[in-house]
Amino acid sequence: MSSGNDAAAGDEGTPEGEPEPRGGGPGGGAAAVRPRQPRSFWKELPILIGIALVLALLIKTFLVQAFSIPSDSMQNTLQQGDRVLVDKLTPWFGSKPERGEVVVFHDPDNWLAGEPTPTPNPVQKVLSWIGLMPSAEEKDLIKRVIGVGGDTVECKGSGPLKVNGKALNEPYVYPGNTPCSVDDQGGQFTVKVPKGFIWVMGDHRQNSRDSRYNQSDRNHGMVPVDKVVGRAIVKAWPINRWGTLPIPDTFDQPGLNEQSSAAASLTVAPEGIAVAAVLPVVVWRRRRTDRQESENAVLRHAESTKR
């Protein structure tokens, strides 16, 4: 039974000055605080794609970029259609190309004149722009570094190829090829590589238009170091050809860094000339001193005799 005072008792349940509780009664559901709903996958997908594109552009620009091998000039090290990953990071820290490295570089002076240019479809253009596929529009080449600034590189007859007078053992040269090409278009040469340049050659020696056959350009066949994109470090595709691209042991042989015996002779020549010029003067002064000492001895002996 009701006493007739239930409503009044309910009003007294909330002390004066305190806020009314929310969501407790049937009428408070509209004002209740609901947990935040997560975004749907389709709303987050554009954000994820945007982040992925930014990361891909950063990686392509500063770290690693994929390149496709367009020709047979680097067989059998690289086959036409292989994809390689090129290290673009170390050049930012001042690293320079070294002998034996396989490098990608921009066309230094119209080496690719007359070569067909591929026409990528729109999808390939987008993928190459973000770095997920090699660029089809950039004119880049890939060769092996044979000589660096200060080196003397020479080919006589069919070989071997020599750097600073040291013969290279080149197991990477295409089977059946000779290290040097016997022709009068550039296969026979002796060159001195200037500072800031490199001399490059393909591993398929009889099928590579490299430094040898571009000696009439403005760089005399040399590639400026600032044209080098980076070093190819990994064969990434196809999977069955995956592998690294290390520097061959032949470039570690003793004495290879002695860049020029002629230069060494020129370095010590001024010292030799100086010694040759000074030596007669020293001998003359020595003989004059000895003569004066003998004359003084004779005088002293004469004076002592008189006494």
PDB file of N, CA, C and O in Angstrom, residues 48-109:
ATOM      1  N   LEU A  48      45.322   5.576 -45.448  1.00  0.00           N
ATOM      2  CA  LEU A  48      46.400   4.581 -45.518  1.00  0.00           C
ATOM      3  C   LEU A  48      47.114   4.645 -46.863  1.00  0.00           C
ATOM      4  O   LEU A  48      48.344   4.552 -46.927  1.00  0.00           O
ATOM      5  N   ILE A  49      46.334   4.823 -47.930  1.00  0.00           N
ATOM      6  CA  ILE A  49      46.950   4.924 -49.258  1.00  0.00           C
ATOM      7  C   ILE A  49      47.824   6.170 -49.346  1.00  0.00           C
ATOM      8  O   ILE A  49      48.941   6.132 -49.894  1.00  0.00           O
ATOM      9  N   GLY A  50      47.357   7.286 -48.787  1.00  0.00           N
ATOM     10  CA  GLY A  50      48.148   8.513 -48.793  1.00  0.00           C
ATOM     11  C   GLY A  50      49.459   8.353 -48.047  1.00  0.00           C
ATOM     12  O   GLY A  50      50.522   8.778 -48.526  1.00  0.00           O
ATOM     13  N   ILE A  51      49.409   7.698 -46.877  1.00  0.00           N
ATOM     14  CA  ILE A  51      50.637   7.460 -46.100  1.00  0.00           C
ATOM     15  C   ILE A  51      51.593   6.565 -46.893  1.00  0.00           C
ATOM     16  O   ILE A  51      52.806   6.803 -46.933  1.00  0.00           O
ATOM     17  N   ALA A  52      51.044   5.514 -47.517  1.00  0.00           N
ATOM     18  CA  ALA A  52      51.884   4.603 -48.295  1.00  0.00           C
ATOM     19  C   ALA A  52      52.562   5.323 -49.460  1.00  0.00           C
ATOM     20  O   ALA A  52      53.738   5.088 -49.755  1.00  0.00           O
ATOM     21  N   LEU A  53      51.834   6.231 -50.122  1.00  0.00           N
ATOM     22  CA  LEU A  53      52.413   6.978 -51.240  1.00  0.00           C
ATOM     23  C   LEU A  53      53.538   7.890 -50.775  1.00  0.00           C
ATOM     24  O   LEU A  53      54.590   7.983 -51.420  1.00  0.00           O
ATOM     25  N   VAL A  54      53.341   8.565 -49.663  1.00  0.00           N
ATOM     26  CA  VAL A  54      54.381   9.449 -49.127  1.00  0.00           C
ATOM     27  C   VAL A  54      55.626   8.651 -48.773  1.00  0.00           C
ATOM     28  O   VAL A  54      56.760   9.037 -49.094  1.00  0.00           O
ATOM     29  N   LEU A  55      55.437   7.506 -48.112  1.00  0.00           N
ATOM     30  CA  LEU A  55      56.579   6.661 -47.747  1.00  0.00           C
ATOM     31  C   LEU A  55      57.295   6.149 -48.993  1.00  0.00           C
ATOM     32  O   LEU A  55      58.530   6.122 -49.039  1.00  0.00           O
ATOM     33  N   ALA A  56      56.518   5.750 -50.002  1.00  0.00           N
ATOM     34  CA  ALA A  56      57.133   5.251 -51.240  1.00  0.00           C
ATOM     35  C   ALA A  56      57.959   6.333 -51.914  1.00  0.00           C
ATOM     36  O   ALA A  56      59.059   6.076 -52.408  1.00  0.00           O
ATOM     37  N   LEU A  57      57.444   7.569 -51.939  1.00  0.00           N
ATOM     38  CA  LEU A  57      58.190   8.667 -52.546  1.00  0.00           C
ATOM     39  C   LEU A  57      59.472   8.959 -51.772  1.00  0.00           C
ATOM     40  O   LEU A  57      60.525   9.214 -52.368  1.00  0.00           O
ATOM     41  N   LEU A  58      59.406   8.933 -50.453  1.00  0.00           N
ATOM     42  CA  LEU A  58      60.597   9.176 -49.639  1.00  0.00           C
ATOM     43  C   LEU A  58      61.636   8.092 -49.853  1.00  0.00           C
ATOM     44  O   LEU A  58      62.839   8.371 -49.987  1.00  0.00           O
ATOM     45  N   ILE A  59      61.176   6.837 -49.887  1.00  0.00           N
ATOM     46  CA  ILE A  59      62.107   5.727 -50.100  1.00  0.00           C
ATOM     47  C   ILE A  59      62.751   5.831 -51.473  1.00  0.00           C
ATOM     48  O   ILE A  59      63.962   5.666 -51.630  1.00  0.00           O
ATOM     49  N   LYS A  60      61.938   6.139 -52.498  1.00  0.00           N
ATOM     50  CA  LYS A  60      62.467   6.259 -53.855  1.00  0.00           C
ATOM     51  C   LYS A  60      63.487   7.385 -53.953  1.00  0.00           C
ATOM     52  O   LYS A  60      64.517   7.254 -54.624  1.00  0.00           O
ATOM     53  N   THR A  61      63.221   8.486 -53.279  1.00  0.00           N
ATOM     54  CA  THR A  61      64.071   9.667 -53.405  1.00  0.00           C
ATOM     55  C   THR A  61      65.368   9.517 -52.630  1.00  0.00           C
ATOM     56  O   THR A  61      66.438   9.918 -53.103  1.00  0.00           O
ATOM     57  N   PHE A  62      65.307   8.931 -51.433  1.00  0.00           N
ATOM     58  CA  PHE A  62      66.461   8.978 -50.540  1.00  0.00           C
ATOM     59  C   PHE A  62      67.077   7.616 -50.214  1.00  0.00           C
ATOM     60  O   PHE A  62      68.236   7.569 -49.794  1.00  0.00           O
ATOM     61  N   LEU A  63      66.367   6.516 -50.374  1.00  0.00           N
ATOM     62  CA  LEU A  63      66.875   5.241 -49.879  1.00  0.00           C
ATOM     63  C   LEU A  63      67.160   4.243 -50.996  1.00  0.00           C
ATOM     64  O   LEU A  63      68.298   4.005 -51.341  1.00  0.00           O
ATOM     65  N   VAL A  64      66.123   3.645 -51.542  1.00  0.00           N
ATOM     66  CA  VAL A  64      66.283   2.564 -52.508  1.00  0.00           C
ATOM     67  C   VAL A  64      65.298   2.765 -53.650  1.00  0.00           C
ATOM     68  O   VAL A  64      64.161   3.201 -53.426  1.00  0.00           O
ATOM     69  N   GLN A  65      65.744   2.459 -54.866  1.00  0.00           N
ATOM     70  CA  GLN A  65      64.849   2.529 -56.018  1.00  0.00           C
ATOM     71  C   GLN A  65      65.054   1.298 -56.882  1.00  0.00           C
ATOM     72  O   GLN A  65      66.172   0.783 -56.994  1.00  0.00           O
ATOM     73  N   ALA A  66      63.976   0.824 -57.480  1.00  0.00           N
ATOM     74  CA  ALA A  66      64.048  -0.332 -58.361  1.00  0.00           C
ATOM     75  C   ALA A  66      64.311   0.114 -59.792  1.00  0.00           C
ATOM     76  O   ALA A  66      63.783   1.124 -60.245  1.00  0.00           O
ATOM     77  N   PHE A  67      65.145  -0.656 -60.496  1.00  0.00           N
ATOM     78  CA  PHE A  67      65.442  -0.385 -61.898  1.00  0.00           C
ATOM     79  C   PHE A  67      65.334  -1.683 -62.689  1.00  0.00           C
ATOM     80  O   PHE A  67      65.654  -2.760 -62.174  1.00  0.00           O
ATOM     81  N   SER A  68      64.913  -1.555 -63.936  1.00  0.00           N
ATOM     82  CA  SER A  68      64.789  -2.704 -64.826  1.00  0.00           C
ATOM     83  C   SER A  68      65.982  -2.736 -65.775  1.00  0.00           C
ATOM     84  O   SER A  68      66.423  -1.695 -66.260  1.00  0.00           O
ATOM     85  N   ILE A  69      66.496  -3.927 -66.034  1.00  0.00           N
ATOM     86  CA  ILE A  69      67.637  -4.072 -66.936  1.00  0.00           C
ATOM     87  C   ILE A  69      67.117  -4.121 -68.371  1.00  0.00           C
ATOM     88  O   ILE A  69      66.391  -5.049 -68.755  1.00  0.00           O
ATOM     89  N   PRO A  70      67.479  -3.131 -69.210  1.00  0.00           N
ATOM     90  CA  PRO A  70      66.875  -3.023 -70.535  1.00  0.00           C
ATOM     91  C   PRO A  70      67.606  -3.775 -71.640  1.00  0.00           C
ATOM     92  O   PRO A  70      67.080  -3.906 -72.742  1.00  0.00           O
ATOM     93  N   SER A  71      68.842  -4.237 -71.383  1.00  0.00           N
ATOM     94  CA  SER A  71      69.630  -4.833 -72.461  1.00  0.00           C
ATOM     95  C   SER A  71      70.461  -5.993 -71.927  1.00  0.00           C
ATOM     96  O   SER A  71      70.394  -6.345 -70.747  1.00  0.00           O
ATOM     97  N   ASP A  72      71.278  -6.568 -72.830  1.00  0.00           N
ATOM     98  CA  ASP A  72      72.120  -7.714 -72.463  1.00  0.00           C
ATOM     99  C   ASP A  72      73.552  -7.306 -72.132  1.00  0.00           C
ATOM    100  O   ASP A  72      74.431  -8.162 -72.032  1.00  0.00           O
ATOM    101  N   SER A  73      73.824  -6.026 -71.964  1.00  0.00           N
ATOM    102  CA  SER A  73      75.211  -5.564 -71.825  1.00  0.00           C
ATOM    103  C   SER A  73      75.869  -6.004 -70.522  1.00  0.00           C
ATOM    104  O   SER A  73      77.090  -5.938 -70.414  1.00  0.00           O
ATOM    105  N   MET A  74      75.080  -6.451 -69.532  1.00  0.00           N
ATOM    106  CA  MET A  74      75.667  -6.879 -68.261  1.00  0.00           C
ATOM    107  C   MET A  74      75.539  -8.391 -68.043  1.00  0.00           C
ATOM    108  O   MET A  74      75.697  -8.885 -66.936  1.00  0.00           O
ATOM    109  N   GLN A  75      75.230  -9.139 -69.113  1.00  0.00           N
ATOM    110  CA  GLN A  75      75.196 -10.602 -68.973  1.00  0.00           C
ATOM    111  C   GLN A  75      76.580 -11.141 -68.609  1.00  0.00           C
ATOM    112  O   GLN A  75      77.598 -10.580 -69.009  1.00  0.00           O
ATOM    113  N   ASN A  76      76.672 -12.259 -67.877  1.00  0.00           N
ATOM    114  CA  ASN A  76      75.572 -12.977 -67.258  1.00  0.00           C
ATOM    115  C   ASN A  76      75.256 -12.489 -65.848  1.00  0.00           C
ATOM    116  O   ASN A  76      74.409 -13.077 -65.160  1.00  0.00           O
ATOM    117  N   THR A  77      75.922 -11.436 -65.421  1.00  0.00           N
ATOM    118  CA  THR A  77      75.637 -10.914 -64.080  1.00  0.00           C
ATOM    119  C   THR A  77      74.183 -10.500 -63.980  1.00  0.00           C
ATOM    120  O   THR A  77      73.500 -10.815 -62.992  1.00  0.00           O
ATOM    121  N   LEU A  78      73.699  -9.801 -64.998  1.00  0.00           N
ATOM    122  CA  LEU A  78      72.304  -9.357 -65.043  1.00  0.00           C
ATOM    123  C   LEU A  78      71.729  -9.710 -66.395  1.00  0.00           C
ATOM    124  O   LEU A  78      72.394  -9.537 -67.423  1.00  0.00           O
ATOM    125  N   GLN A  79      70.487 -10.189 -66.378  1.00  0.00           N
ATOM    126  CA  GLN A  79      69.804 -10.542 -67.607  1.00  0.00           C
ATOM    127  C   GLN A  79      68.784  -9.467 -67.965  1.00  0.00           C
ATOM    128  O   GLN A  79      68.285  -8.752 -67.093  1.00  0.00           O
ATOM    129  N   GLN A  80      68.490  -9.338 -69.233  1.00  0.00           N
ATOM    130  CA  GLN A  80      67.470  -8.398 -69.667  1.00  0.00           C
ATOM    131  C   GLN A  80      66.138  -8.731 -68.983  1.00  0.00           C
ATOM    132  O   GLN A  80      65.694  -9.871 -68.976  1.00  0.00           O
ATOM    133  N   GLY A  81      65.518  -7.713 -68.383  1.00  0.00           N
ATOM    134  CA  GLY A  81      64.263  -7.903 -67.662  1.00  0.00           C
ATOM    135  C   GLY A  81      64.422  -8.079 -66.175  1.00  0.00           C
ATOM    136  O   GLY A  81      63.432  -8.016 -65.435  1.00  0.00           O
ATOM    137  N   ASP A  82      65.665  -8.291 -65.693  1.00  0.00           N
ATOM    138  CA  ASP A  82      65.884  -8.365 -64.249  1.00  0.00           C
ATOM    139  C   ASP A  82      65.525  -7.038 -63.598  1.00  0.00           C
ATOM    140  O   ASP A  82      65.655  -5.974 -64.213  1.00  0.00           O
ATOM    141  N   ARG A  83      65.096  -7.111 -62.332  1.00  0.00           N
ATOM    142  CA  ARG A  83      64.881  -5.913 -61.521  1.00  0.00           C
ATOM    143  C   ARG A  83      65.958  -5.871 -60.438  1.00  0.00           C
ATOM    144  O   ARG A  83      66.191  -6.872 -59.766  1.00  0.00           O
ATOM    145  N   VAL A  84      66.614  -4.721 -60.320  1.00  0.00           N
ATOM    146  CA  VAL A  84      67.636  -4.565 -59.277  1.00  0.00           C
ATOM    147  C   VAL A  84      67.224  -3.434 -58.342  1.00  0.00           C
ATOM    148  O   VAL A  84      66.521  -2.502 -58.738  1.00  0.00           O
ATOM    149  N   LEU A  85      67.660  -3.551 -57.092  1.00  0.00           N
ATOM    150  CA  LEU A  85      67.449  -2.490 -56.114  1.00  0.00           C
ATOM    151  C   LEU A  85      68.739  -1.695 -55.988  1.00  0.00           C
ATOM    152  O   LEU A  85      69.818  -2.273 -55.812  1.00  0.00           O
ATOM    153  N   VAL A  86      68.607  -0.390 -56.092  1.00  0.00           N
ATOM    154  CA  VAL A  86      69.775   0.501 -56.107  1.00  0.00           C
ATOM    155  C   VAL A  86      69.821   1.309 -54.819  1.00  0.00           C
ATOM    156  O   VAL A  86      68.833   1.951 -54.442  1.00  0.00           O
ATOM    157  N   ASP A  87      70.966   1.254 -54.154  1.00  0.00           N
ATOM    158  CA  ASP A  87      71.194   2.014 -52.917  1.00  0.00           C
ATOM    159  C   ASP A  87      71.446   3.478 -53.271  1.00  0.00           C
ATOM    160  O   ASP A  87      72.454   3.814 -53.885  1.00  0.00           O
ATOM    161  N   LYS A  88      70.515   4.345 -52.878  1.00  0.00           N
ATOM    162  CA  LYS A  88      70.657   5.780 -53.126  1.00  0.00           C
ATOM    163  C   LYS A  88      71.006   6.546 -51.855  1.00  0.00           C
ATOM    164  O   LYS A  88      71.160   7.769 -51.898  1.00  0.00           O
ATOM    165  N   LEU A  89      71.129   5.824 -50.737  1.00  0.00           N
ATOM    166  CA  LEU A  89      71.350   6.492 -49.452  1.00  0.00           C
ATOM    167  C   LEU A  89      72.806   6.875 -49.241  1.00  0.00           C
ATOM    168  O   LEU A  89      73.110   8.011 -48.875  1.00  0.00           O
ATOM    169  N   THR A  90      73.728   5.921 -49.478  1.00  0.00           N
ATOM    170  CA  THR A  90      75.132   6.189 -49.140  1.00  0.00           C
ATOM    171  C   THR A  90      75.736   7.372 -49.893  1.00  0.00           C
ATOM    172  O   THR A  90      76.578   8.082 -49.335  1.00  0.00           O
ATOM    173  N   PRO A  91      75.339   7.636 -51.165  1.00  0.00           N
ATOM    174  CA  PRO A  91      75.891   8.847 -51.804  1.00  0.00           C
ATOM    175  C   PRO A  91      75.548  10.136 -51.060  1.00  0.00           C
ATOM    176  O   PRO A  91      76.291  11.112 -51.151  1.00  0.00           O
ATOM    177  N   TRP A  92      74.426  10.135 -50.328  1.00  0.00           N
ATOM    178  CA  TRP A  92      74.072  11.332 -49.558  1.00  0.00           C
ATOM    179  C   TRP A  92      75.089  11.597 -48.451  1.00  0.00           C
ATOM    180  O   TRP A  92      75.221  12.716 -47.976  1.00  0.00           O
ATOM    181  N   PHE A  93      75.819  10.557 -48.029  1.00  0.00           N
ATOM    182  CA  PHE A  93      76.817  10.713 -46.972  1.00  0.00           C
ATOM    183  C   PHE A  93      78.230  10.815 -47.535  1.00  0.00           C
ATOM    184  O   PHE A  93      79.205  10.602 -46.831  1.00  0.00           O
ATOM    185  N   GLY A  94      78.333  11.120 -48.826  1.00  0.00           N
ATOM    186  CA  GLY A  94      79.642  11.348 -49.429  1.00  0.00           C
ATOM    187  C   GLY A  94      80.314  10.116 -49.995  1.00  0.00           C
ATOM    188  O   GLY A  94      81.476  10.194 -50.413  1.00  0.00           O
ATOM    189  N   SER A  95      79.632   8.977 -50.017  1.00  0.00           N
ATOM    190  CA  SER A  95      80.235   7.769 -50.564  1.00  0.00           C
ATOM    191  C   SER A  95      80.421   7.905 -52.072  1.00  0.00           C
ATOM    192  O   SER A  95      79.524   8.370 -52.776  1.00  0.00           O
ATOM    193  N   LYS A  96      81.586   7.502 -52.570  1.00  0.00           N
ATOM    194  CA  LYS A  96      81.889   7.586 -53.996  1.00  0.00           C
ATOM    195  C   LYS A  96      81.915   6.179 -54.592  1.00  0.00           C
ATOM    196  O   LYS A  96      82.174   5.197 -53.897  1.00  0.00           O
ATOM    197  N   PRO A  97      81.655   6.064 -55.900  1.00  0.00           N
ATOM    198  CA  PRO A  97      81.723   4.742 -56.545  1.00  0.00           C
ATOM    199  C   PRO A  97      83.111   4.135 -56.391  1.00  0.00           C
ATOM    200  O   PRO A  97      84.126   4.834 -56.443  1.00  0.00           O
ATOM    201  N   GLU A  98      83.159   2.824 -56.232  1.00  0.00           N
ATOM    202  CA  GLU A  98      84.413   2.096 -56.090  1.00  0.00           C
ATOM    203  C   GLU A  98      84.574   1.105 -57.232  1.00  0.00           C
ATOM    204  O   GLU A  98      83.602   0.678 -57.842  1.00  0.00           O
ATOM    205  N   ARG A  99      85.827   0.723 -57.489  1.00  0.00           N
ATOM    206  CA  ARG A  99      86.084  -0.266 -58.534  1.00  0.00           C
ATOM    207  C   ARG A  99      85.311  -1.552 -58.237  1.00  0.00           C
ATOM    208  O   ARG A  99      85.285  -2.025 -57.108  1.00  0.00           O
ATOM    209  N   GLY A 100      84.736  -2.111 -59.280  1.00  0.00           N
ATOM    210  CA  GLY A 100      84.034  -3.382 -59.142  1.00  0.00           C
ATOM    211  C   GLY A 100      82.557  -3.262 -58.857  1.00  0.00           C
ATOM    212  O   GLY A 100      81.813  -4.237 -59.022  1.00  0.00           O
ATOM    213  N   GLU A 101      82.084  -2.095 -58.445  1.00  0.00           N
ATOM    214  CA  GLU A 101      80.664  -1.926 -58.166  1.00  0.00           C
ATOM    215  C   GLU A 101      79.865  -1.861 -59.457  1.00  0.00           C
ATOM    216  O   GLU A 101      80.342  -1.357 -60.479  1.00  0.00           O
ATOM    217  N   VAL A 102      78.642  -2.381 -59.394  1.00  0.00           N
ATOM    218  CA  VAL A 102      77.691  -2.213 -60.495  1.00  0.00           C
ATOM    219  C   VAL A 102      76.839  -0.997 -60.153  1.00  0.00           C
ATOM    220  O   VAL A 102      76.178  -0.974 -59.114  1.00  0.00           O
ATOM    221  N   VAL A 103      76.881   0.028 -61.009  1.00  0.00           N
ATOM    222  CA  VAL A 103      76.211   1.286 -60.684  1.00  0.00           C
ATOM    223  C   VAL A 103      75.214   1.672 -61.765  1.00  0.00           C
ATOM    224  O   VAL A 103      75.374   1.330 -62.945  1.00  0.00           O
ATOM    225  N   VAL A 104      74.189   2.394 -61.339  1.00  0.00           N
ATOM    226  CA  VAL A 104      73.229   3.007 -62.253  1.00  0.00           C
ATOM    227  C   VAL A 104      73.570   4.489 -62.349  1.00  0.00           C
ATOM    228  O   VAL A 104      73.858   5.136 -61.332  1.00  0.00           O
ATOM    229  N   PHE A 105      73.569   5.025 -63.572  1.00  0.00           N
ATOM    230  CA  PHE A 105      73.912   6.436 -63.745  1.00  0.00           C
ATOM    231  C   PHE A 105      73.075   7.030 -64.873  1.00  0.00           C
ATOM    232  O   PHE A 105      72.614   6.325 -65.785  1.00  0.00           O
ATOM    233  N   HIS A 106      72.856   8.338 -64.772  1.00  0.00           N
ATOM    234  CA  HIS A 106      72.148   9.048 -65.831  1.00  0.00           C
ATOM    235  C   HIS A 106      73.030   9.131 -67.073  1.00  0.00           C
ATOM    236  O   HIS A 106      74.253   9.224 -66.974  1.00  0.00           O
ATOM    237  N   ASP A 107      72.403   9.113 -68.224  1.00  0.00           N
ATOM    238  CA  ASP A 107      73.122   9.221 -69.492  1.00  0.00           C
ATOM    239  C   ASP A 107      74.027  10.455 -69.450  1.00  0.00           C
ATOM    240  O   ASP A 107      73.553  11.593 -69.373  1.00  0.00           O
ATOM    241  N   PRO A 108      75.368  10.265 -69.500  1.00  0.00           N
ATOM    242  CA  PRO A 108      76.271  11.413 -69.310  1.00  0.00           C
ATOM    243  C   PRO A 108      76.344  12.354 -70.504  1.00  0.00           C
ATOM    244  O   PRO A 108      76.539  13.548 -70.332  1.00  0.00           O
ATOM    245  N   ASP A 109      76.216  11.812 -71.724  1.00  0.00           N
ATOM    246  CA  ASP A 109      76.306  12.696 -72.890  1.00  0.00           C
ATOM    247  C   ASP A 109      75.744  11.985 -74.119  1.00  0.00           C
ATOM    248  O   ASP A 109      76.462  11.683 -75.069  1.00  0.00           O
TER     249      ASP A 109
END
